C-alpha cells in the first residue's frame, strides 16, 4: 500500500513517539494460524499433517513459559523485541556473499538525449533472438555523458540526504496512521563491516556529517569532497572535473600497470573470507585509513567501462548494475548501504546493502532522485556551472603492501563470485497489456493479491507442485518496524490453482476461485502488517528457548517439556513451510525504475521476484538459477508462462464481469 501524502508539513520524526511498539501475538493465535498455513504445504500428506498437529498441540501446552520470557524481554528493549535479533539473524550473521544473495539492484530509466555513446562492434537487430535479452560489452573507456549524469544523480541524492538530515521528508501515512520514518536515517553514511561469524554496522556522527563520497573506477578507489570547507555544496562543473580527474588517472595507471589490487571484490564474497582479509588490512596504517575513509563516506559511486546493446536494454543493464557486467563482483563496494552505478553510456542503477533498511525505503529515494534527474536533460553544448579557476580535488585511497594471504583471498573471492553470477539468471518481465486500473475496475480484486496469485499459478504450471511462498509485509506502523512474512500460499490459493488447471472448470468457476483467494490473501497481508503474523513470533519463541534465561520463579523445565519444544521447532513441516522457493516483494508504482531485483532464497527450483504494479502495466524482476544449479529452475519458461497466465486471467475476468467497450477504452 502506498503511503498517503501528509496533511501538513512537520518534522519527519515528529510522530515517532506516538507509534505503538511491535506486539507479541497471543500464542494460541500464532499456532492456529501456523497450522492453517501448512495444509497446502503438506501437499495432502495426511500422516505428516497429523504429526505436525500433534507436535503443535504438545508445544502449545508447554510454550507459555517461552511466551512469558518473550514478554519480559520486550520490556527491556528500547524500541522493539525483534529489532536486534532480526538484524543479527537475517543479515549480520549471514555468511554467504552479498552479491546477488543479499544485496538488491535497481536500474533507472535511460535519458533519451544521451550523447557521445559507444556502439557495439556487433549490433543486435530486432529479429535476433538475443535482442530482448541484450548484450554487455567492454569499452575500456569512459564517456562525457556518463560523468555528467553521475554528477546529476550525486547532487539530487545529496538534496535528499539534506531533506532527511533536516527532517523535511513528509511523514508517510496509511489508513492505520503514521509510519515509522527511522529507516530513512539509515540510507546515507552507513557501512557494513565484516567480522568473523557476525558482521557489524557503522554509522555515527562523523559519517552522518561527512562531506565525502567514494568513487570506484576499475577497482581503484577515490574520495571526493562534495561540500567545500564552509559546508557549501560544490557546483556541478566542479564535481564533473573531479570525476574527469579520476578516470584520467585510472586510464593512465592502467596504461602503466600501476593499479592497486581489487580489494573491492572481497566485499562481494563470503563474509568470513572478507573478515579475515579485513583484519589483515587493518593492521597496515595506510590500508586502515582507506577502510575508514570508505566507511566515513556518505555513499559510493561506481563508474564502469561496460555498456549495453541495444541501448536501453533493461535485461542487459540490470546485469551490469547488480555485479558489473563483465567482471563479476568488481568495481563495487557491496558493504555500502547506498551505491550509484553508471556505465560507459550513462545507463544508471543502484546497488543496496539490505541490512540497515528494507529496499522499499531507498526505492522511494531513488524514484524521487530519478524523476528530478529526468527533467534536467544534459545537453552536449551546455557548460555546467563551475567555480572560477577550480582545480580538481580528489584523493586516491590506496591499498598498499598487500600480503600473499590477502591476494590469495582476492582470487578466491573472484572465483566464488564468478560462479555465483554464472549460476544466476535474471530477467525483466514487462507486461504492457494492463495494470492496476484494469485489475481494480474489471477483475475487481486487489492488485497485489492478483499479482501474487498469478505468480503462484505460474509456478504451479511450470513445476507441477505447491511450494511455500514468501511475500514481504511492512510493519512500519510500529516503532522501528521492518517486515513480517506473508505466507502467501493458502488453501484458497491452492484451490484457485487447481480450479484454473481443471479443464472441466468454467470461467465463472475460475473467477469465483480467484475472488476467494484474493480476499484470503488480503486478510493475510492485513494480519502480517498489523503485527499478527506467524514467522517473526515463532522466531521470538525460538530465541526465548535458546537465549533467554528462565524468569524468576519459573519452574525447571522437564525433559518432556524440552522434547515437546524441540519436537515442534525441528518438525520437517515447519522447515518446509519456511523454505520459500517462491520469494516475492512488491514495490509502489515506480515509473523511473525500469528493473528491480534480488536473489532467490532457495536455489532448488527457486525464484526471487520483485514487482511493480503501475496503472497500465506490471514490471516483474525475476532471478533464479540455471537449470543445473537450480535443479530444474527455468527462468525463461517461468517468464513465458507468467505472460500467458496474465493474459488468460484477463480473459476470464472479462468473461465473468463483461465490461463495456467504453469502460475498457478508458483503462
XYZ file of C-alpha atoms in Angstrom:
667
model
C 0.000 0.000 0.000
C 1.433 3.363 -0.993
C 1.605 5.896 1.850
C -0.805 8.825 1.663
C 0.612 12.357 1.489
C 0.644 14.239 4.787
C -1.997 16.821 5.637
C 0.622 19.311 6.760
C 4.383 19.574 6.847
C 6.099 18.652 10.098
C 9.436 17.187 11.129
C 9.710 13.655 9.769
C 10.278 12.260 13.280
C 7.572 14.333 14.965
C 5.219 11.394 15.466
C 7.740 8.672 16.313
C 6.828 8.862 19.996
C 3.186 8.172 19.139
C 3.928 4.924 17.316
C 2.929 1.724 19.102
C 5.537 -0.949 19.754
C 5.554 -4.172 17.759
C 3.152 -6.500 19.580
C 3.746 -10.095 20.619
C 0.754 -12.044 19.288
C -1.164 -14.471 21.525
C 0.465 -17.903 21.498
C -2.700 -19.814 20.589
C -3.405 -17.406 17.718
C 0.022 -17.948 16.166
C -0.172 -21.741 16.471
C -3.664 -21.767 14.967
C -2.585 -19.613 12.009
C 0.535 -21.721 11.536
C -1.476 -24.954 11.367
C -3.813 -23.383 8.834
C -0.887 -22.208 6.701
C 0.820 -25.595 6.405
C -2.157 -27.502 4.967
C -1.296 -26.777 1.297
C 2.444 -27.053 2.056
C 1.943 -30.657 3.242
C 0.517 -31.483 -0.207
C -2.113 -33.964 1.047
C 0.395 -35.824 3.223
C -2.154 -36.829 5.846
C 0.373 -38.519 8.105
C 2.700 -35.505 8.109
C -0.190 -33.156 8.862
C -1.327 -35.335 11.739
C 2.180 -35.405 13.176
C 2.541 -31.630 12.866
C -0.770 -31.109 14.642
C 0.375 -33.469 17.409
C 3.664 -31.618 17.810
C 1.918 -28.229 17.796
C -0.530 -29.394 20.476
C 2.349 -30.567 22.670
C 4.201 -27.295 22.110
C 1.126 -25.237 22.980
C 0.824 -26.972 26.344
C 4.353 -26.067 27.448
C 5.337 -22.956 25.449
C 3.673 -20.378 27.678
C 6.928 -20.108 29.623
C 8.639 -19.068 26.376
C 5.876 -16.561 25.709
C 6.323 -15.065 29.179
C 10.091 -14.842 28.714
C 9.490 -13.021 25.435
C 7.022 -10.612 27.039
C 9.509 -9.882 29.815
C 12.340 -9.402 27.324
C 10.222 -6.955 25.287
C 10.058 -4.625 28.279
C 13.861 -4.382 28.373
C 14.253 -3.341 24.728
C 14.465 0.274 23.663
C 12.259 0.063 20.586
C 11.239 -3.489 19.697
C 11.650 -7.045 20.944
C 12.500 -8.139 17.395
C 14.893 -5.433 16.193
C 18.258 -6.732 17.443
C 17.538 -10.379 16.752
C 16.293 -9.654 13.246
C 19.325 -7.578 12.312
C 21.626 -10.298 13.585
C 19.915 -13.423 12.268
C 18.581 -12.125 8.954
C 21.684 -10.139 7.985
C 24.735 -9.766 10.219
C 25.244 -13.485 10.892
C 24.573 -14.343 7.232
C 27.887 -15.661 5.940
C 27.252 -16.137 2.218
C 28.421 -13.469 -0.214
C 26.343 -10.312 -0.651
C 26.463 -10.352 -4.463
C 23.007 -11.480 -5.677
C 22.403 -13.443 -2.443
C 21.612 -10.440 -0.254
C 22.128 -7.076 -1.971
C 19.323 -5.868 -4.235
C 19.771 -3.996 -7.504
C 17.738 -1.402 -9.396
C 18.036 0.013 -12.915
C 16.892 3.539 -13.777
C 15.223 4.899 -16.880
C 17.679 5.999 -19.575
C 17.970 9.572 -20.803
C 16.688 9.647 -24.412
C 19.013 12.595 -25.125
C 22.220 10.819 -24.155
C 25.127 11.718 -26.410
C 28.613 10.506 -27.288
C 27.641 6.876 -26.922
C 29.819 3.846 -27.549
C 28.348 1.346 -30.016
C 28.719 -2.415 -30.070
C 31.017 -3.967 -32.685
C 28.212 -6.415 -33.447
C 24.901 -4.606 -33.057
C 21.913 -6.768 -32.175
C 18.982 -6.396 -34.563
C 15.318 -6.717 -33.530
C 14.938 -10.094 -35.243
C 17.875 -11.558 -33.289
C 16.733 -13.975 -30.523
C 19.222 -12.251 -28.183
C 17.789 -8.774 -28.849
C 15.321 -8.703 -25.925
C 17.928 -10.012 -23.515
C 20.637 -7.671 -24.727
C 24.399 -7.939 -24.514
C 27.030 -6.302 -22.339
C 30.228 -5.032 -23.940
C 33.525 -3.807 -22.564
C 34.725 -0.440 -23.936
C 37.785 0.191 -21.747
C 36.793 3.856 -21.810
C 34.655 6.464 -20.047
C 32.106 8.848 -21.520
C 31.474 12.550 -21.029
C 27.732 11.961 -20.701
C 28.399 9.201 -18.168
C 30.314 11.550 -15.877
C 27.844 14.400 -16.198
C 24.873 12.162 -15.498
C 26.651 10.715 -12.473
C 27.043 14.250 -11.092
C 23.324 14.948 -11.568
C 22.466 11.866 -9.533
C 25.004 12.723 -6.862
C 23.543 16.207 -6.484
C 19.938 15.006 -6.250
C 20.925 12.281 -3.789
C 22.586 14.970 -1.666
C 19.378 17.009 -1.857
C 17.527 14.016 -0.449
C 20.168 13.420 2.208
C 19.777 17.042 3.350
C 15.997 16.642 3.470
C 16.477 13.673 5.797
C 19.077 15.467 7.902
C 16.780 18.481 8.328
C 13.682 16.362 8.892
C 11.902 17.738 5.823
C 10.620 14.435 4.455
C 6.837 14.190 4.770
C 5.619 11.697 7.350
C 4.184 8.752 5.467
C 0.742 7.520 6.451
C -1.723 4.748 5.749
C -5.293 4.317 6.927
C -3.830 2.939 10.159
C -1.947 6.162 10.877
C 1.649 7.418 10.598
C 4.505 5.123 9.619
C 7.895 4.841 11.264
C 10.411 7.047 9.451
C 13.506 5.713 11.212
C 14.816 3.696 8.275
C 15.373 6.839 6.196
C 18.072 7.806 8.672
C 19.993 4.658 7.738
C 20.498 5.198 3.990
C 23.466 7.575 3.994
C 26.743 7.276 5.882
C 26.074 3.610 6.612
C 28.532 0.765 6.002
C 28.575 -2.923 6.828
C 31.842 -4.109 8.393
C 32.907 -7.760 8.118
C 33.636 -9.598 11.355
C 34.180 -13.333 11.960
C 30.827 -15.030 12.487
C 28.744 -11.858 12.645
C 29.185 -8.504 10.908
C 28.672 -5.007 12.306
C 27.156 -1.791 11.004
C 28.872 1.547 11.303
C 27.041 4.840 11.237
C 27.862 7.673 13.620
C 28.025 11.445 13.835
C 31.148 11.518 11.698
C 29.635 9.504 8.860
C 26.303 11.333 9.018
C 28.040 14.716 8.766
C 30.502 13.519 6.136
C 31.415 15.786 3.235
C 32.691 12.968 1.019
C 31.597 10.221 -1.310
C 33.774 7.403 -2.638
C 34.158 6.771 -6.359
C 35.248 3.419 -7.793
C 36.702 3.049 -11.289
C 38.309 -0.232 -12.338
C 38.558 -1.196 -8.650
C 40.596 1.933 -7.867
C 39.012 3.974 -5.118
C 38.925 7.759 -4.656
C 37.491 10.079 -2.059
C 35.691 13.146 -3.423
C 34.594 16.144 -1.384
C 31.048 17.075 -2.342
C 30.969 20.025 0.066
C 33.626 22.706 0.446
C 35.301 23.659 3.709
C 32.471 26.057 4.523
C 29.886 23.291 4.116
C 28.582 24.583 0.778
C 27.711 22.151 -1.975
C 30.102 22.013 -4.896
C 28.561 23.064 -8.227
C 28.049 20.505 -10.999
C 31.023 21.641 -13.028
C 33.459 21.188 -10.142
C 32.250 17.651 -9.499
C 32.459 16.876 -13.212
C 36.085 17.997 -13.128
C 36.681 15.740 -10.125
C 35.279 12.717 -11.958
C 37.280 13.543 -15.094
C 40.421 13.688 -12.976
C 39.615 10.251 -11.548
C 39.054 8.484 -14.855
C 42.083 10.195 -16.398
C 44.196 8.920 -13.519
C 42.762 5.406 -13.802
C 43.340 5.181 -17.548
C 46.958 6.283 -17.090
C 47.503 3.790 -14.275
C 46.016 1.053 -16.414
C 48.402 2.007 -19.228
C 51.429 1.911 -16.955
C 50.345 -1.105 -14.914
C 50.220 0.899 -11.697
C 46.933 -0.373 -10.287
C 46.184 -1.418 -6.723
C 44.766 -4.929 -6.164
C 40.999 -5.358 -6.498
C 40.253 -5.427 -2.771
C 36.666 -4.389 -3.534
C 35.800 -7.849 -4.884
C 36.223 -9.224 -1.363
C 33.096 -7.305 -0.335
C 31.060 -9.417 -2.785
C 32.135 -12.822 -1.492
C 31.885 -14.956 1.617
C 31.756 -12.812 4.732
C 34.244 -14.789 6.814
C 36.807 -14.633 3.999
C 36.322 -10.883 3.819
C 36.543 -10.643 7.624
C 39.890 -12.444 7.549
C 41.245 -10.133 4.843
C 39.773 -7.055 6.559
C 41.560 -7.875 9.830
C 44.871 -8.221 7.986
C 44.337 -4.990 6.051
C 43.541 -3.082 9.247
C 46.981 -3.865 10.617
C 48.617 -1.664 7.957
C 48.048 2.045 8.796
C 47.530 3.226 5.197
C 45.082 0.419 4.470
C 43.216 1.059 7.707
C 42.940 4.727 6.730
C 41.461 3.695 3.373
C 38.908 1.390 5.005
C 37.961 4.160 7.440
C 37.613 6.727 4.640
C 35.236 4.392 2.780
C 33.164 3.963 5.931
C 33.174 7.712 6.541
C 31.687 8.489 3.110
C 28.017 9.210 2.503
C 27.639 6.744 -0.372
C 29.539 5.144 -3.236
C 29.595 5.824 -6.975
C 30.832 3.209 -9.443
C 31.970 4.309 -12.909
C 32.003 1.322 -15.264
C 33.565 0.896 -18.686
C 30.892 -1.555 -19.864
C 27.786 -0.704 -21.868
C 24.667 -2.457 -23.108
C 23.391 -3.215 -26.578
C 20.766 -2.391 -27.666
C 20.818 0.986 -25.957
C 18.273 0.917 -23.150
C 18.275 -2.884 -22.898
C 16.751 -3.470 -19.481
C 17.916 -7.050 -19.150
C 21.499 -6.190 -20.046
C 21.504 -3.029 -17.933
C 20.407 -4.795 -14.769
C 23.052 -7.456 -15.348
C 25.641 -4.694 -15.171
C 24.108 -2.843 -12.268
C 23.987 -5.756 -9.860
C 27.551 -7.010 -10.216
C 29.432 -5.367 -13.134
C 28.627 -6.922 -16.452
C 31.926 -8.455 -17.496
C 33.916 -8.798 -14.251
C 31.569 -10.161 -11.581
C 31.930 -8.540 -8.187
C 34.439 -5.952 -9.336
C 34.185 -2.175 -9.025
C 31.570 -2.308 -6.278
C 31.790 -1.835 -2.537
C 28.947 -4.146 -1.563
C 29.174 -3.085 2.094
C 27.955 0.467 1.417
C 24.245 0.838 2.061
C 23.899 3.082 -0.999
C 25.819 2.767 -4.273
C 25.006 4.521 -7.540
C 26.315 2.928 -10.738
C 26.903 4.432 -14.195
C 28.016 2.523 -17.260
C 30.033 3.917 -20.176
C 26.929 5.275 -21.914
C 25.275 6.683 -18.806
C 22.872 3.808 -18.095
C 22.362 4.063 -14.363
C 21.399 1.959 -11.403
C 21.652 1.332 -7.696
C 23.059 -1.415 -5.507
C 21.715 -1.609 -1.973
C 23.090 -3.389 1.079
C 19.976 -4.774 2.676
C 20.696 -4.887 6.391
C 20.223 -1.248 7.563
C 16.908 -0.647 5.817
C 14.422 -2.507 3.667
C 14.633 -1.928 -0.093
C 11.332 -0.039 -0.111
C 12.904 2.939 1.696
C 15.834 3.602 -0.692
C 13.425 2.913 -3.568
C 11.394 5.980 -2.566
C 14.619 7.989 -2.534
C 15.721 6.619 -5.918
C 12.367 7.319 -7.576
C 12.469 10.901 -6.235
C 16.039 11.418 -7.449
C 15.482 9.800 -10.839
C 12.384 11.864 -11.510
C 14.282 15.085 -10.889
C 17.254 13.991 -12.995
C 14.900 13.078 -15.839
C 13.618 16.643 -16.041
C 17.148 18.067 -16.463
C 18.299 16.813 -19.837
C 22.040 17.139 -20.246
C 22.972 18.921 -23.459
C 26.277 18.338 -25.208
C 26.827 22.038 -25.884
C 25.872 23.161 -22.381
C 28.617 24.032 -19.893
C 27.939 23.221 -16.247
C 28.407 25.840 -13.548
C 31.995 25.974 -12.252
C 33.907 27.676 -9.501
C 36.349 30.081 -11.163
C 39.847 28.581 -11.527
C 38.707 25.364 -9.885
C 41.314 22.593 -9.654
C 40.106 19.020 -9.228
C 40.289 17.870 -5.622
C 40.254 14.109 -5.301
C 42.149 11.775 -3.020
C 43.222 8.339 -4.136
C 42.518 5.744 -1.441
C 45.333 3.219 -1.602
C 45.641 -0.426 -0.658
C 49.371 -0.988 -0.270
C 51.723 -3.748 0.859
C 49.077 -6.392 0.230
C 50.437 -9.682 1.513
C 50.187 -13.041 -0.237
C 47.352 -14.195 2.025
C 45.089 -11.291 1.085
C 45.977 -11.666 -2.605
C 45.006 -15.328 -2.383
C 41.718 -14.395 -0.702
C 41.010 -11.928 -3.514
C 41.478 -14.709 -6.080
C 39.183 -16.989 -4.071
C 36.536 -14.265 -3.939
C 36.793 -13.744 -7.694
C 36.224 -17.450 -8.351
C 33.311 -17.593 -5.908
C 31.541 -14.559 -7.348
C 32.142 -15.669 -10.935
C 30.359 -18.933 -10.111
C 27.561 -17.091 -8.299
C 26.981 -14.946 -11.384
C 27.401 -17.840 -13.803
C 24.741 -19.820 -11.927
C 22.308 -16.885 -11.853
C 19.743 -15.855 -14.467
C 17.679 -12.717 -14.070
C 15.068 -11.270 -16.369
C 12.818 -8.250 -16.655
C 9.242 -9.233 -17.458
C 7.470 -6.084 -18.604
C 3.788 -6.854 -19.075
C 2.220 -3.999 -21.042
C -1.341 -5.302 -21.578
C -2.855 -3.912 -18.383
C -2.103 -2.796 -14.841
C -3.806 -1.784 -11.614
C -6.541 0.252 -13.358
C -7.856 -2.812 -15.162
C -7.364 -5.115 -12.158
C -9.414 -2.883 -9.862
C -12.161 -1.949 -12.335
C -12.586 -5.167 -14.313
C -11.107 -8.002 -12.252
C -12.449 -6.225 -9.154
C -9.813 -7.634 -6.807
C -6.800 -6.140 -5.087
C -3.853 -5.649 -7.486
C -1.295 -7.139 -5.088
C -3.417 -10.239 -4.459
C -3.946 -10.586 -8.215
C -0.193 -10.440 -8.889
C 0.513 -12.945 -6.120
C -1.995 -15.432 -7.474
C -0.643 -15.039 -11.000
C 2.863 -15.829 -9.713
C 1.688 -18.854 -7.733
C -0.263 -20.203 -10.690
C 2.743 -19.703 -12.928
C 4.952 -21.675 -10.549
C 2.345 -24.445 -10.299
C 2.151 -24.733 -14.076
C 5.922 -24.801 -14.512
C 6.807 -27.182 -11.665
C 3.519 -29.058 -11.037
C 3.528 -28.601 -7.265
C 2.656 -26.238 -4.435
C 5.564 -24.566 -2.636
C 5.906 -22.163 0.271
C 5.565 -18.553 -0.885
C 7.031 -15.520 0.867
C 5.730 -12.009 0.394
C 7.087 -9.014 2.277
C 4.679 -7.170 4.544
C 5.766 -3.892 6.084
C 5.319 -3.405 9.830
C 6.266 0.276 9.745
C 3.078 1.231 11.581
C 5.106 0.180 14.644
C 8.189 1.813 16.140
C 11.251 0.604 14.225
C 9.045 -1.903 12.428
C 10.565 -3.641 9.415
C 8.910 -6.666 7.845
C 6.793 -9.731 8.500
C 6.256 -12.771 6.311
C 3.016 -13.116 4.396
C 2.625 -16.855 3.876
C 1.057 -16.241 0.534
C 0.265 -19.881 -0.239
C -3.109 -20.608 1.345
C -5.717 -23.316 0.987
C -7.738 -20.794 -1.015
C -4.866 -20.047 -3.397
C -4.157 -23.789 -3.783
C -7.813 -24.300 -4.674
C -7.595 -21.442 -7.185
C -4.612 -23.093 -8.900
C -6.360 -26.450 -9.105
C -9.538 -24.890 -10.484
C -7.533 -22.975 -13.093
C -5.873 -26.197 -14.257
C -9.084 -28.245 -14.307
C -10.397 -28.499 -17.844
C -13.919 -29.003 -16.504
C -13.891 -25.624 -14.750
C -15.865 -22.800 -16.345
C -14.765 -19.182 -16.483
C -17.240 -18.480 -13.692
C -15.670 -21.219 -11.546
C -12.209 -19.796 -12.135
C -13.230 -16.232 -11.407
C -15.001 -17.221 -8.176
C -11.867 -19.078 -7.054
C -9.797 -16.001 -7.914
C -12.034 -13.763 -5.793
C -11.980 -16.162 -2.809
C -8.211 -16.487 -2.925
C -7.784 -12.719 -3.312
C -9.898 -11.986 -0.251
C -7.916 -14.510 1.766
C -4.642 -13.004 0.593
C -5.699 -9.504 1.565
C -6.535 -10.779 5.052
C -3.110 -12.435 5.326
C -1.440 -9.143 4.406
C -3.521 -7.204 6.947
C -2.638 -9.684 9.669
C 1.080 -9.603 8.898
C 1.242 -5.808 8.646
C -0.608 -5.378 11.950
C 1.897 -7.495 13.866
C -0.262 -10.625 13.809
C 1.859 -12.727 11.516
C 3.377 -16.119 12.180
C 7.075 -16.280 11.420
C 8.518 -13.449 13.490
C 6.642 -14.700 16.564
C 7.922 -18.261 16.075
C 11.422 -16.803 15.738
C 10.918 -14.958 19.015
C 9.760 -18.138 20.768
C 12.762 -19.995 19.414
C 15.081 -17.280 20.712
C 13.305 -17.310 24.078
C 14.109 -21.026 24.315
C 17.725 -20.793 23.243
C 18.845 -17.406 24.579
C 16.607 -16.058 27.320
C 17.131 -17.100 30.907
C 14.261 -18.582 32.938
C 12.191 -15.929 34.694
C 12.332 -15.581 38.480
C 10.062 -18.236 39.959
C 9.861 -20.194 36.704
C 9.820 -23.920 37.410
C 12.633 -26.077 35.999
C 11.945 -27.356 32.518
C 11.351 -31.102 32.456
C 12.769 -33.486 29.864
C 9.239 -33.967 28.498
C 8.798 -30.213 28.064
C 12.142 -29.906 26.263
C 11.150 -32.771 23.995
C 7.843 -31.081 23.157
C 9.521 -27.742 22.389
C 12.343 -29.194 20.334
C 9.959 -31.531 18.535
C 7.952 -28.530 17.330
C 10.982 -26.472 16.292
C 12.553 -29.458 14.472
C 9.404 -30.562 12.666
C 10.183 -31.118 8.949
C 6.886 -29.471 8.022
C 7.897 -26.280 9.871
C 11.196 -26.309 7.953
C 9.379 -26.948 4.668
C 6.936 -24.113 5.339
C 9.844 -21.651 5.640
C 11.707 -22.969 2.602
C 10.408 -20.235 0.337
C 11.027 -21.423 -3.212
C 8.926 -18.507 -4.400
C 10.163 -15.345 -2.647
C 8.348 -12.171 -3.639
C 8.107 -8.499 -2.789
C 6.091 -5.684 -4.311
C 7.002 -2.005 -4.607
C 4.913 1.115 -5.112
C 4.167 2.309 -8.690
C 7.643 3.498 -9.721
C 7.863 4.967 -13.203
C 11.571 5.778 -13.271
C 12.749 2.392 -12.001
C 12.962 0.106 -15.010
C 14.104 -3.012 -13.161
C 14.205 -4.134 -9.535
C 15.735 -7.412 -8.475
C 17.003 -9.630 -5.679
C 18.288 -13.184 -5.490
C 16.109 -16.207 -4.843
C 16.177 -17.589 -1.292
C 16.248 -21.262 -2.334
C 18.343 -22.331 -5.318
C 16.426 -25.573 -5.928
C 13.570 -24.580 -8.252
C 13.542 -21.209 -6.558
C 12.723 -17.704 -7.816
C 13.205 -14.243 -6.325
C 10.629 -11.852 -7.778
C 10.154 -8.154 -7.185
C 7.227 -6.498 -8.944
C 5.875 -3.025 -9.583
C 2.198 -2.643 -10.464
C 1.575 0.580 -12.388
C -1.824 1.760 -13.639
C -1.325 0.362 -17.154
C 1.476 -2.218 -16.836
C 3.238 -4.592 -14.450
C 7.019 -4.976 -14.174
C 8.479 -8.172 -12.736
C 12.169 -8.549 -11.902
C 12.870 -12.282 -11.732
C 16.008 -14.086 -10.549
C 16.628 -17.826 -10.487
C 19.431 -20.241 -11.140
C 20.458 -22.099 -14.257
C 18.747 -25.437 -14.837
C 21.798 -27.239 -13.471
C 22.449 -25.005 -10.455
C 18.729 -24.763 -9.678
C 17.905 -28.449 -10.169
C 15.291 -27.687 -12.785
C 14.763 -23.952 -12.347
C 13.652 -22.443 -15.662
C 13.550 -18.653 -15.627
C 12.750 -18.397 -19.344
C 9.826 -20.821 -19.107
C 8.626 -19.019 -15.989
C 8.640 -15.719 -17.888
C 6.708 -17.114 -20.855
C 4.203 -18.875 -18.584
C 3.687 -15.749 -16.485
C 2.816 -13.711 -19.571
C 0.377 -16.380 -20.744
C -1.171 -16.643 -17.265
C -1.776 -12.896 -17.064
C -3.467 -12.935 -20.473
C -5.631 -15.910 -19.503
C -6.727 -14.246 -16.277
C -7.689 -11.160 -18.247
C -9.934 -13.229 -20.487
C -11.566 -14.995 -17.529
C -12.279 -11.753 -15.667
C -13.730 -10.048 -18.727
C -15.931 -13.044 -19.500
C -17.206 -13.028 -15.930
C -17.681 -9.280 -15.446
C -18.388 -8.266 -19.060
C -17.103 -4.670 -19.050
C -18.399 -2.472 -21.822
C -16.210 -1.412 -24.708
C -16.394 2.155 -23.385
C -15.157 1.015 -19.953
C -12.235 -0.858 -21.489
C -11.337 2.103 -23.655
C -10.949 4.280 -20.561
C -8.439 1.917 -18.927
